[in-house]
């Protein structure tokens, strides 16, 4: 097994033959632990030196460009995931109606992994071998962890993964992978900035943690962000049972409750906190819990004042009623089959689709053309403001530093108005 990527055992020969992964180990002059491609990756150029068949990675895509998703199409996340896929399909439909990418049409191919990392791993193999996809995507940090080594060995781009683990932002180690969600460390650094401003003398925190890699990523990001501050975690509890977690954390007497969770935890923890009769002075929800209608409104008064970090425009929020991009989005999604255009997960999928269309378009006009390596090179150097991103927030890539989303705007939920209200200006960490 090659050592360019993190060690993985048992990558199938068929998967390797689908793209890359064979060949000898070459190392850089300055770091013998890294292959020759690492230096190229650091400059935003995707290495081909590890590909068993470099010509396959350079082959121009014709006819249809297939984007393969391993996603939880069943189980508690299915509703949110379905909305994301609806949004992406609608954005692709708009692109296809305009002639596609230089005449190449876009198609989404999805396989259900039920939010199970091992199933995601099997899905990626099938998406590459059986479905012949040119680009991949997936939901969840555990899922990305399960598939990234195989996908990098196969040299098939995995773009805008719905994950926030910092490890996969290292282009030298994972040159064929990018993430869409902001790094958990970045998001939690912004959260802590806000807490330091609100509590200049320090604060006590109760931390509720989902036990998946996604939850652990948020928890670790928060712990890193509070190092050297007067903000202290006085109690941590797993979200295996939200009611038990709420009771345990309430007893800590903490001023602040931080939910290091996934989408399914946000409403569940709010309801549990409400049943426990607890009203923390501050309640921070993760940025993946962005839909007010489904995740905050049902909790009633218990959700009032909860804070969330946001990067997308909310088409149902009155502050965007006259926004030209929102109007265009609502028109386009309604015309192209999106079931719930106002759902923020539909917006999320649209934005991911928009980012892909931008990367595909730039690849098509590049010297590499619309090929797997052309797409990956375009994604590695992408600097784009999706119209459905809040003004002042961009998606920025810079060689080995896969920055992505580096800014947020804080919002708080109003239970009486049933809407998120701005709680400050955009906080940009890109210069930190």
mmCIF file with all atom_site columns, C-alpha atoms in Angstrom, residues 149-348:
data_model
loop_
_atom_site.group_PDB
_atom_site.id
_atom_site.type_symbol
_atom_site.label_atom_id
_atom_site.label_alt_id
_atom_site.label_comp_id
_atom_site.label_asym_id
_atom_site.label_entity_id
_atom_site.label_seq_id
_atom_site.pdbx_PDB_ins_code
_atom_site.Cartn_x
_atom_site.Cartn_y
_atom_site.Cartn_z
_atom_site.occupancy
_atom_site.B_iso_or_equiv
_atom_site.pdbx_formal_charge
_atom_site.auth_seq_id
_atom_site.auth_comp_id
_atom_site.auth_asym_id
_atom_site.auth_atom_id
_atom_site.pdbx_PDB_model_num
ATOM 1   C CA . UNK A 1 149 ? -8.512  7.063  1.459   1.00 0.00 ? 149 UNK A CA 1
ATOM 2   C CA . UNK A 1 150 ? -10.192 4.885  -1.173  1.00 0.00 ? 150 UNK A CA 1
ATOM 3   C CA . UNK A 1 151 ? -11.473 7.917  -3.067  1.00 0.00 ? 151 UNK A CA 1
ATOM 4   C CA . UNK A 1 152 ? -8.042  9.549  -3.079  1.00 0.00 ? 152 UNK A CA 1
ATOM 5   C CA . UNK A 1 153 ? -6.435  6.305  -4.213  1.00 0.00 ? 153 UNK A CA 1
ATOM 6   C CA . UNK A 1 154 ? -8.972  6.233  -7.052  1.00 0.00 ? 154 UNK A CA 1
ATOM 7   C CA . UNK A 1 155 ? -8.244  9.875  -7.971  1.00 0.00 ? 155 UNK A CA 1
ATOM 8   C CA . UNK A 1 156 ? -11.952 10.717 -8.240  1.00 0.00 ? 156 UNK A CA 1
ATOM 9   C CA . UNK A 1 157 ? -12.729 14.216 -6.902  1.00 0.00 ? 157 UNK A CA 1
ATOM 10  C CA . UNK A 1 158 ? -14.848 14.314 -3.753  1.00 0.00 ? 158 UNK A CA 1
ATOM 11  C CA . UNK A 1 159 ? -16.055 17.899 -3.645  1.00 0.00 ? 159 UNK A CA 1
ATOM 12  C CA . UNK A 1 160 ? -17.786 19.885 -0.901  1.00 0.00 ? 160 UNK A CA 1
ATOM 13  C CA . UNK A 1 161 ? -18.223 17.020 1.547   1.00 0.00 ? 161 UNK A CA 1
ATOM 14  C CA . UNK A 1 162 ? -20.833 17.703 4.230   1.00 0.00 ? 162 UNK A CA 1
ATOM 15  C CA . UNK A 1 163 ? -18.232 17.409 6.961   1.00 0.00 ? 163 UNK A CA 1
ATOM 16  C CA . UNK A 1 164 ? -16.203 19.722 9.166   1.00 0.00 ? 164 UNK A CA 1
ATOM 17  C CA . UNK A 1 165 ? -13.187 17.658 10.247  1.00 0.00 ? 165 UNK A CA 1
ATOM 18  C CA . UNK A 1 166 ? -9.961  19.679 9.796   1.00 0.00 ? 166 UNK A CA 1
ATOM 19  C CA . UNK A 1 167 ? -7.819  16.681 8.729   1.00 0.00 ? 167 UNK A CA 1
ATOM 20  C CA . UNK A 1 168 ? -9.325  16.516 5.237   1.00 0.00 ? 168 UNK A CA 1
ATOM 21  C CA . UNK A 1 169 ? -8.386  20.116 4.485   1.00 0.00 ? 169 UNK A CA 1
ATOM 22  C CA . UNK A 1 170 ? -4.759  19.080 4.025   1.00 0.00 ? 170 UNK A CA 1
ATOM 23  C CA . UNK A 1 171 ? -4.278  19.012 0.253   1.00 0.00 ? 171 UNK A CA 1
ATOM 24  C CA . UNK A 1 172 ? -0.890  17.345 0.557   1.00 0.00 ? 172 UNK A CA 1
ATOM 25  C CA . UNK A 1 173 ? -2.502  14.328 2.244   1.00 0.00 ? 173 UNK A CA 1
ATOM 26  C CA . UNK A 1 174 ? -5.923  14.419 0.555   1.00 0.00 ? 174 UNK A CA 1
ATOM 27  C CA . UNK A 1 175 ? -5.377  16.189 -2.790  1.00 0.00 ? 175 UNK A CA 1
ATOM 28  C CA . UNK A 1 176 ? -8.641  14.856 -4.259  1.00 0.00 ? 176 UNK A CA 1
ATOM 29  C CA . UNK A 1 177 ? -10.951 15.925 -1.390  1.00 0.00 ? 177 UNK A CA 1
ATOM 30  C CA . UNK A 1 178 ? -12.564 19.201 -0.337  1.00 0.00 ? 178 UNK A CA 1
ATOM 31  C CA . UNK A 1 179 ? -15.140 19.989 2.352   1.00 0.00 ? 179 UNK A CA 1
ATOM 32  C CA . UNK A 1 180 ? -18.126 22.311 2.151   1.00 0.00 ? 180 UNK A CA 1
ATOM 33  C CA . UNK A 1 181 ? -18.950 22.847 5.805   1.00 0.00 ? 181 UNK A CA 1
ATOM 34  C CA . UNK A 1 182 ? -16.756 25.283 7.632   1.00 0.00 ? 182 UNK A CA 1
ATOM 35  C CA . UNK A 1 183 ? -14.097 23.663 9.770   1.00 0.00 ? 183 UNK A CA 1
ATOM 36  C CA . UNK A 1 184 ? -15.413 22.883 13.238  1.00 0.00 ? 184 UNK A CA 1
ATOM 37  C CA . UNK A 1 185 ? -12.396 24.749 14.563  1.00 0.00 ? 185 UNK A CA 1
ATOM 38  C CA . UNK A 1 186 ? -13.283 27.848 12.535  1.00 0.00 ? 186 UNK A CA 1
ATOM 39  C CA . UNK A 1 187 ? -16.939 27.817 13.557  1.00 0.00 ? 187 UNK A CA 1
ATOM 40  C CA . UNK A 1 188 ? -16.168 27.284 17.215  1.00 0.00 ? 188 UNK A CA 1
ATOM 41  C CA . UNK A 1 189 ? -13.497 29.998 17.139  1.00 0.00 ? 189 UNK A CA 1
ATOM 42  C CA . UNK A 1 190 ? -16.200 32.420 15.988  1.00 0.00 ? 190 UNK A CA 1
ATOM 43  C CA . UNK A 1 191 ? -18.550 31.145 18.702  1.00 0.00 ? 191 UNK A CA 1
ATOM 44  C CA . UNK A 1 192 ? -15.893 31.711 21.344  1.00 0.00 ? 192 UNK A CA 1
ATOM 45  C CA . UNK A 1 193 ? -15.218 35.207 20.019  1.00 0.00 ? 193 UNK A CA 1
ATOM 46  C CA . UNK A 1 194 ? -18.855 35.994 20.711  1.00 0.00 ? 194 UNK A CA 1
ATOM 47  C CA . UNK A 1 195 ? -18.771 34.435 24.167  1.00 0.00 ? 195 UNK A CA 1
ATOM 48  C CA . UNK A 1 196 ? -15.659 36.401 25.129  1.00 0.00 ? 196 UNK A CA 1
ATOM 49  C CA . UNK A 1 197 ? -17.435 39.598 24.124  1.00 0.00 ? 197 UNK A CA 1
ATOM 50  C CA . UNK A 1 198 ? -20.603 38.715 26.054  1.00 0.00 ? 198 UNK A CA 1
ATOM 51  C CA . UNK A 1 199 ? -18.733 37.399 29.102  1.00 0.00 ? 199 UNK A CA 1
ATOM 52  C CA . UNK A 1 200 ? -15.555 39.485 29.416  1.00 0.00 ? 200 UNK A CA 1
ATOM 53  C CA . UNK A 1 201 ? -14.871 38.064 32.885  1.00 0.00 ? 201 UNK A CA 1
ATOM 54  C CA . UNK A 1 202 ? -15.302 34.471 31.720  1.00 0.00 ? 202 UNK A CA 1
ATOM 55  C CA . UNK A 1 203 ? -18.141 31.962 31.602  1.00 0.00 ? 203 UNK A CA 1
ATOM 56  C CA . UNK A 1 204 ? -18.992 28.392 32.567  1.00 0.00 ? 204 UNK A CA 1
ATOM 57  C CA . UNK A 1 205 ? -20.060 26.003 29.816  1.00 0.00 ? 205 UNK A CA 1
ATOM 58  C CA . UNK A 1 206 ? -22.055 22.784 29.643  1.00 0.00 ? 206 UNK A CA 1
ATOM 59  C CA . UNK A 1 207 ? -21.107 20.768 26.536  1.00 0.00 ? 207 UNK A CA 1
ATOM 60  C CA . UNK A 1 208 ? -23.527 18.298 24.931  1.00 0.00 ? 208 UNK A CA 1
ATOM 61  C CA . UNK A 1 209 ? -21.657 16.006 22.528  1.00 0.00 ? 209 UNK A CA 1
ATOM 62  C CA . UNK A 1 210 ? -22.902 13.719 19.790  1.00 0.00 ? 210 UNK A CA 1
ATOM 63  C CA . UNK A 1 211 ? -20.660 10.650 19.854  1.00 0.00 ? 211 UNK A CA 1
ATOM 64  C CA . UNK A 1 212 ? -20.127 10.508 16.093  1.00 0.00 ? 212 UNK A CA 1
ATOM 65  C CA . UNK A 1 213 ? -16.998 11.965 14.519  1.00 0.00 ? 213 UNK A CA 1
ATOM 66  C CA . UNK A 1 214 ? -19.039 15.012 13.499  1.00 0.00 ? 214 UNK A CA 1
ATOM 67  C CA . UNK A 1 215 ? -19.990 15.717 17.115  1.00 0.00 ? 215 UNK A CA 1
ATOM 68  C CA . UNK A 1 216 ? -16.502 15.032 18.391  1.00 0.00 ? 216 UNK A CA 1
ATOM 69  C CA . UNK A 1 217 ? -15.147 17.450 15.781  1.00 0.00 ? 217 UNK A CA 1
ATOM 70  C CA . UNK A 1 218 ? -17.329 20.267 17.114  1.00 0.00 ? 218 UNK A CA 1
ATOM 71  C CA . UNK A 1 219 ? -16.454 19.403 20.715  1.00 0.00 ? 219 UNK A CA 1
ATOM 72  C CA . UNK A 1 220 ? -12.727 19.342 19.992  1.00 0.00 ? 220 UNK A CA 1
ATOM 73  C CA . UNK A 1 221 ? -13.003 22.585 18.027  1.00 0.00 ? 221 UNK A CA 1
ATOM 74  C CA . UNK A 1 222 ? -14.690 24.285 20.991  1.00 0.00 ? 222 UNK A CA 1
ATOM 75  C CA . UNK A 1 223 ? -12.122 22.967 23.453  1.00 0.00 ? 223 UNK A CA 1
ATOM 76  C CA . UNK A 1 224 ? -9.304  24.230 21.283  1.00 0.00 ? 224 UNK A CA 1
ATOM 77  C CA . UNK A 1 225 ? -10.948 27.649 20.896  1.00 0.00 ? 225 UNK A CA 1
ATOM 78  C CA . UNK A 1 226 ? -11.280 28.218 24.662  1.00 0.00 ? 226 UNK A CA 1
ATOM 79  C CA . UNK A 1 227 ? -7.634  27.425 25.413  1.00 0.00 ? 227 UNK A CA 1
ATOM 80  C CA . UNK A 1 228 ? -6.081  30.378 27.234  1.00 0.00 ? 228 UNK A CA 1
ATOM 81  C CA . UNK A 1 229 ? -9.457  32.015 27.938  1.00 0.00 ? 229 UNK A CA 1
ATOM 82  C CA . UNK A 1 230 ? -11.592 32.339 31.053  1.00 0.00 ? 230 UNK A CA 1
ATOM 83  C CA . UNK A 1 231 ? -14.294 30.197 29.464  1.00 0.00 ? 231 UNK A CA 1
ATOM 84  C CA . UNK A 1 232 ? -14.404 26.835 31.217  1.00 0.00 ? 232 UNK A CA 1
ATOM 85  C CA . UNK A 1 233 ? -16.283 23.606 30.536  1.00 0.00 ? 233 UNK A CA 1
ATOM 86  C CA . UNK A 1 234 ? -17.777 22.528 33.858  1.00 0.00 ? 234 UNK A CA 1
ATOM 87  C CA . UNK A 1 235 ? -19.698 19.514 32.556  1.00 0.00 ? 235 UNK A CA 1
ATOM 88  C CA . UNK A 1 236 ? -19.800 17.379 29.414  1.00 0.00 ? 236 UNK A CA 1
ATOM 89  C CA . UNK A 1 237 ? -22.508 14.852 28.553  1.00 0.00 ? 237 UNK A CA 1
ATOM 90  C CA . UNK A 1 238 ? -23.152 12.559 25.567  1.00 0.00 ? 238 UNK A CA 1
ATOM 91  C CA . UNK A 1 239 ? -26.222 13.139 23.417  1.00 0.00 ? 239 UNK A CA 1
ATOM 92  C CA . UNK A 1 240 ? -27.065 9.444  23.344  1.00 0.00 ? 240 UNK A CA 1
ATOM 93  C CA . UNK A 1 241 ? -30.105 10.364 25.471  1.00 0.00 ? 241 UNK A CA 1
ATOM 94  C CA . UNK A 1 242 ? -30.956 14.095 25.137  1.00 0.00 ? 242 UNK A CA 1
ATOM 95  C CA . UNK A 1 243 ? -33.192 14.012 28.220  1.00 0.00 ? 243 UNK A CA 1
ATOM 96  C CA . UNK A 1 244 ? -30.446 12.564 30.389  1.00 0.00 ? 244 UNK A CA 1
ATOM 97  C CA . UNK A 1 245 ? -27.958 15.017 28.926  1.00 0.00 ? 245 UNK A CA 1
ATOM 98  C CA . UNK A 1 246 ? -30.233 17.984 29.670  1.00 0.00 ? 246 UNK A CA 1
ATOM 99  C CA . UNK A 1 247 ? -30.760 16.878 33.265  1.00 0.00 ? 247 UNK A CA 1
ATOM 100 C CA . UNK A 1 248 ? -27.058 16.283 33.848  1.00 0.00 ? 248 UNK A CA 1
ATOM 101 C CA . UNK A 1 249 ? -25.962 19.528 32.248  1.00 0.00 ? 249 UNK A CA 1
ATOM 102 C CA . UNK A 1 250 ? -28.625 21.599 34.016  1.00 0.00 ? 250 UNK A CA 1
ATOM 103 C CA . UNK A 1 251 ? -27.276 20.389 37.362  1.00 0.00 ? 251 UNK A CA 1
ATOM 104 C CA . UNK A 1 252 ? -23.877 21.889 36.495  1.00 0.00 ? 252 UNK A CA 1
ATOM 105 C CA . UNK A 1 253 ? -25.277 25.383 36.805  1.00 0.00 ? 253 UNK A CA 1
ATOM 106 C CA . UNK A 1 254 ? -23.418 26.431 33.647  1.00 0.00 ? 254 UNK A CA 1
ATOM 107 C CA . UNK A 1 255 ? -24.208 29.789 32.087  1.00 0.00 ? 255 UNK A CA 1
ATOM 108 C CA . UNK A 1 256 ? -23.733 28.543 28.532  1.00 0.00 ? 256 UNK A CA 1
ATOM 109 C CA . UNK A 1 257 ? -24.969 25.390 26.795  1.00 0.00 ? 257 UNK A CA 1
ATOM 110 C CA . UNK A 1 258 ? -23.100 24.374 23.632  1.00 0.00 ? 258 UNK A CA 1
ATOM 111 C CA . UNK A 1 259 ? -24.557 21.690 21.378  1.00 0.00 ? 259 UNK A CA 1
ATOM 112 C CA . UNK A 1 260 ? -21.691 19.843 19.677  1.00 0.00 ? 260 UNK A CA 1
ATOM 113 C CA . UNK A 1 261 ? -24.179 17.849 17.663  1.00 0.00 ? 261 UNK A CA 1
ATOM 114 C CA . UNK A 1 262 ? -25.590 16.911 14.288  1.00 0.00 ? 262 UNK A CA 1
ATOM 115 C CA . UNK A 1 263 ? -28.850 17.934 12.652  1.00 0.00 ? 263 UNK A CA 1
ATOM 116 C CA . UNK A 1 264 ? -30.979 15.446 14.570  1.00 0.00 ? 264 UNK A CA 1
ATOM 117 C CA . UNK A 1 265 ? -29.739 16.737 17.931  1.00 0.00 ? 265 UNK A CA 1
ATOM 118 C CA . UNK A 1 266 ? -30.825 20.366 17.675  1.00 0.00 ? 266 UNK A CA 1
ATOM 119 C CA . UNK A 1 267 ? -34.561 19.996 18.173  1.00 0.00 ? 267 UNK A CA 1
ATOM 120 C CA . UNK A 1 268 ? -34.169 16.978 20.452  1.00 0.00 ? 268 UNK A CA 1
ATOM 121 C CA . UNK A 1 269 ? -31.854 18.843 22.835  1.00 0.00 ? 269 UNK A CA 1
ATOM 122 C CA . UNK A 1 270 ? -34.046 21.964 22.786  1.00 0.00 ? 270 UNK A CA 1
ATOM 123 C CA . UNK A 1 271 ? -37.098 19.900 23.709  1.00 0.00 ? 271 UNK A CA 1
ATOM 124 C CA . UNK A 1 272 ? -35.175 18.085 26.426  1.00 0.00 ? 272 UNK A CA 1
ATOM 125 C CA . UNK A 1 273 ? -33.891 21.347 27.913  1.00 0.00 ? 273 UNK A CA 1
ATOM 126 C CA . UNK A 1 274 ? -37.438 22.690 27.898  1.00 0.00 ? 274 UNK A CA 1
ATOM 127 C CA . UNK A 1 275 ? -38.774 19.606 29.670  1.00 0.00 ? 275 UNK A CA 1
ATOM 128 C CA . UNK A 1 276 ? -36.025 19.964 32.260  1.00 0.00 ? 276 UNK A CA 1
ATOM 129 C CA . UNK A 1 277 ? -37.162 23.522 32.968  1.00 0.00 ? 277 UNK A CA 1
ATOM 130 C CA . UNK A 1 278 ? -33.728 24.879 32.151  1.00 0.00 ? 278 UNK A CA 1
ATOM 131 C CA . UNK A 1 279 ? -33.112 28.221 30.477  1.00 0.00 ? 279 UNK A CA 1
ATOM 132 C CA . UNK A 1 280 ? -29.357 28.654 29.961  1.00 0.00 ? 280 UNK A CA 1
ATOM 133 C CA . UNK A 1 281 ? -28.208 32.234 29.708  1.00 0.00 ? 281 UNK A CA 1
ATOM 134 C CA . UNK A 1 282 ? -26.769 31.357 26.287  1.00 0.00 ? 282 UNK A CA 1
ATOM 135 C CA . UNK A 1 283 ? -27.586 28.323 24.116  1.00 0.00 ? 283 UNK A CA 1
ATOM 136 C CA . UNK A 1 284 ? -25.333 27.762 21.081  1.00 0.00 ? 284 UNK A CA 1
ATOM 137 C CA . UNK A 1 285 ? -26.486 25.440 18.298  1.00 0.00 ? 285 UNK A CA 1
ATOM 138 C CA . UNK A 1 286 ? -24.157 24.149 15.534  1.00 0.00 ? 286 UNK A CA 1
ATOM 139 C CA . UNK A 1 287 ? -24.258 25.661 12.071  1.00 0.00 ? 287 UNK A CA 1
ATOM 140 C CA . UNK A 1 288 ? -25.596 22.402 10.584  1.00 0.00 ? 288 UNK A CA 1
ATOM 141 C CA . UNK A 1 289 ? -28.943 23.063 12.332  1.00 0.00 ? 289 UNK A CA 1
ATOM 142 C CA . UNK A 1 290 ? -29.987 25.970 10.185  1.00 0.00 ? 290 UNK A CA 1
ATOM 143 C CA . UNK A 1 291 ? -33.664 25.355 9.363   1.00 0.00 ? 291 UNK A CA 1
ATOM 144 C CA . UNK A 1 292 ? -35.896 27.352 11.703  1.00 0.00 ? 292 UNK A CA 1
ATOM 145 C CA . UNK A 1 293 ? -39.181 25.842 10.572  1.00 0.00 ? 293 UNK A CA 1
ATOM 146 C CA . UNK A 1 294 ? -38.270 22.243 11.338  1.00 0.00 ? 294 UNK A CA 1
ATOM 147 C CA . UNK A 1 295 ? -35.605 22.509 14.058  1.00 0.00 ? 295 UNK A CA 1
ATOM 148 C CA . UNK A 1 296 ? -36.478 25.557 16.160  1.00 0.00 ? 296 UNK A CA 1
ATOM 149 C CA . UNK A 1 297 ? -40.157 26.431 15.779  1.00 0.00 ? 297 UNK A CA 1
ATOM 150 C CA . UNK A 1 298 ? -41.436 23.090 17.151  1.00 0.00 ? 298 UNK A CA 1
ATOM 151 C CA . UNK A 1 299 ? -39.514 23.667 20.405  1.00 0.00 ? 299 UNK A CA 1
ATOM 152 C CA . UNK A 1 300 ? -41.557 26.767 21.173  1.00 0.00 ? 300 UNK A CA 1
ATOM 153 C CA . UNK A 1 301 ? -40.290 28.998 23.976  1.00 0.00 ? 301 UNK A CA 1
ATOM 154 C CA . UNK A 1 302 ? -37.447 26.571 24.744  1.00 0.00 ? 302 UNK A CA 1
ATOM 155 C CA . UNK A 1 303 ? -35.694 27.629 21.518  1.00 0.00 ? 303 UNK A CA 1
ATOM 156 C CA . UNK A 1 304 ? -36.065 31.358 22.094  1.00 0.00 ? 304 UNK A CA 1
ATOM 157 C CA . UNK A 1 305 ? -32.758 33.202 21.984  1.00 0.00 ? 305 UNK A CA 1
ATOM 158 C CA . UNK A 1 306 ? -30.725 30.238 20.777  1.00 0.00 ? 306 UNK A CA 1
ATOM 159 C CA . UNK A 1 307 ? -27.766 31.317 18.681  1.00 0.00 ? 307 UNK A CA 1
ATOM 160 C CA . UNK A 1 308 ? -26.476 29.867 15.438  1.00 0.00 ? 308 UNK A CA 1
ATOM 161 C CA . UNK A 1 309 ? -23.709 30.843 13.027  1.00 0.00 ? 309 UNK A CA 1
ATOM 162 C CA . UNK A 1 310 ? -25.030 31.292 9.482   1.00 0.00 ? 310 UNK A CA 1
ATOM 163 C CA . UNK A 1 311 ? -23.518 31.680 6.006   1.00 0.00 ? 311 UNK A CA 1
ATOM 164 C CA . UNK A 1 312 ? -26.573 31.178 3.781   1.00 0.00 ? 312 UNK A CA 1
ATOM 165 C CA . UNK A 1 313 ? -29.414 33.549 3.005   1.00 0.00 ? 313 UNK A CA 1
ATOM 166 C CA . UNK A 1 314 ? -32.741 32.319 4.370   1.00 0.00 ? 314 UNK A CA 1
ATOM 167 C CA . UNK A 1 315 ? -35.441 32.733 1.676   1.00 0.00 ? 315 UNK A CA 1
ATOM 168 C CA . UNK A 1 316 ? -38.131 32.772 4.377   1.00 0.00 ? 316 UNK A CA 1
ATOM 169 C CA . UNK A 1 317 ? -36.544 35.585 6.380   1.00 0.00 ? 317 UNK A CA 1
ATOM 170 C CA . UNK A 1 318 ? -38.103 39.032 5.811   1.00 0.00 ? 318 UNK A CA 1
ATOM 171 C CA . UNK A 1 319 ? -34.665 40.675 5.758   1.00 0.00 ? 319 UNK A CA 1
ATOM 172 C CA . UNK A 1 320 ? -34.083 39.016 2.359   1.00 0.00 ? 320 UNK A CA 1
ATOM 173 C CA . UNK A 1 321 ? -37.509 39.808 0.892   1.00 0.00 ? 321 UNK A CA 1
ATOM 174 C CA . UNK A 1 322 ? -36.045 42.218 -1.659  1.00 0.00 ? 322 UNK A CA 1
ATOM 175 C CA . UNK A 1 323 ? -32.792 40.342 -2.270  1.00 0.00 ? 323 UNK A CA 1
ATOM 176 C CA . UNK A 1 324 ? -32.340 39.744 -6.004  1.00 0.00 ? 324 UNK A CA 1
ATOM 177 C CA . UNK A 1 325 ? -30.485 36.454 -5.535  1.00 0.00 ? 325 UNK A CA 1
ATOM 178 C CA . UNK A 1 326 ? -33.202 35.098 -3.250  1.00 0.00 ? 326 UNK A CA 1
ATOM 179 C CA . UNK A 1 327 ? -35.923 36.068 -5.720  1.00 0.00 ? 327 UNK A CA 1
ATOM 180 C CA . UNK A 1 328 ? -34.056 34.326 -8.534  1.00 0.00 ? 328 UNK A CA 1
ATOM 181 C CA . UNK A 1 329 ? -33.454 31.265 -6.370  1.00 0.00 ? 329 UNK A CA 1
ATOM 182 C CA . UNK A 1 330 ? -37.139 30.961 -5.456  1.00 0.00 ? 330 UNK A CA 1
ATOM 183 C CA . UNK A 1 331 ? -38.136 31.277 -9.092  1.00 0.00 ? 331 UNK A CA 1
ATOM 184 C CA . UNK A 1 332 ? -35.578 28.728 -10.301 1.00 0.00 ? 332 UNK A CA 1
ATOM 185 C CA . UNK A 1 333 ? -36.229 26.121 -7.608  1.00 0.00 ? 333 UNK A CA 1
ATOM 186 C CA . UNK A 1 334 ? -40.002 26.360 -8.056  1.00 0.00 ? 334 UNK A CA 1
ATOM 187 C CA . UNK A 1 335 ? -39.583 25.900 -11.807 1.00 0.00 ? 335 UNK A CA 1
ATOM 188 C CA . UNK A 1 336 ? -37.296 22.887 -11.423 1.00 0.00 ? 336 UNK A CA 1
ATOM 189 C CA . UNK A 1 337 ? -39.061 20.548 -9.035  1.00 0.00 ? 337 UNK A CA 1
ATOM 190 C CA . UNK A 1 338 ? -37.682 21.455 -5.604  1.00 0.00 ? 338 UNK A CA 1
ATOM 191 C CA . UNK A 1 339 ? -40.327 20.320 -3.117  1.00 0.00 ? 339 UNK A CA 1
ATOM 192 C CA . UNK A 1 340 ? -39.533 22.872 -0.390  1.00 0.00 ? 340 UNK A CA 1
ATOM 193 C CA . UNK A 1 341 ? -37.607 25.876 -1.765  1.00 0.00 ? 341 UNK A CA 1
ATOM 194 C CA . UNK A 1 342 ? -37.892 27.781 1.539   1.00 0.00 ? 342 UNK A CA 1
ATOM 195 C CA . UNK A 1 343 ? -36.281 24.930 3.473   1.00 0.00 ? 343 UNK A CA 1
ATOM 196 C CA . UNK A 1 344 ? -32.743 25.951 4.363   1.00 0.00 ? 344 UNK A CA 1
ATOM 197 C CA . UNK A 1 345 ? -31.403 22.490 3.510   1.00 0.00 ? 345 UNK A CA 1
ATOM 198 C CA . UNK A 1 346 ? -32.727 22.995 -0.022  1.00 0.00 ? 346 UNK A CA 1
ATOM 199 C CA . UNK A 1 347 ? -30.773 26.264 -0.092  1.00 0.00 ? 347 UNK A CA 1
ATOM 200 C CA . UNK A 1 348 ? -27.753 24.338 1.141   1.00 0.00 ? 348 UNK A CA 1
#
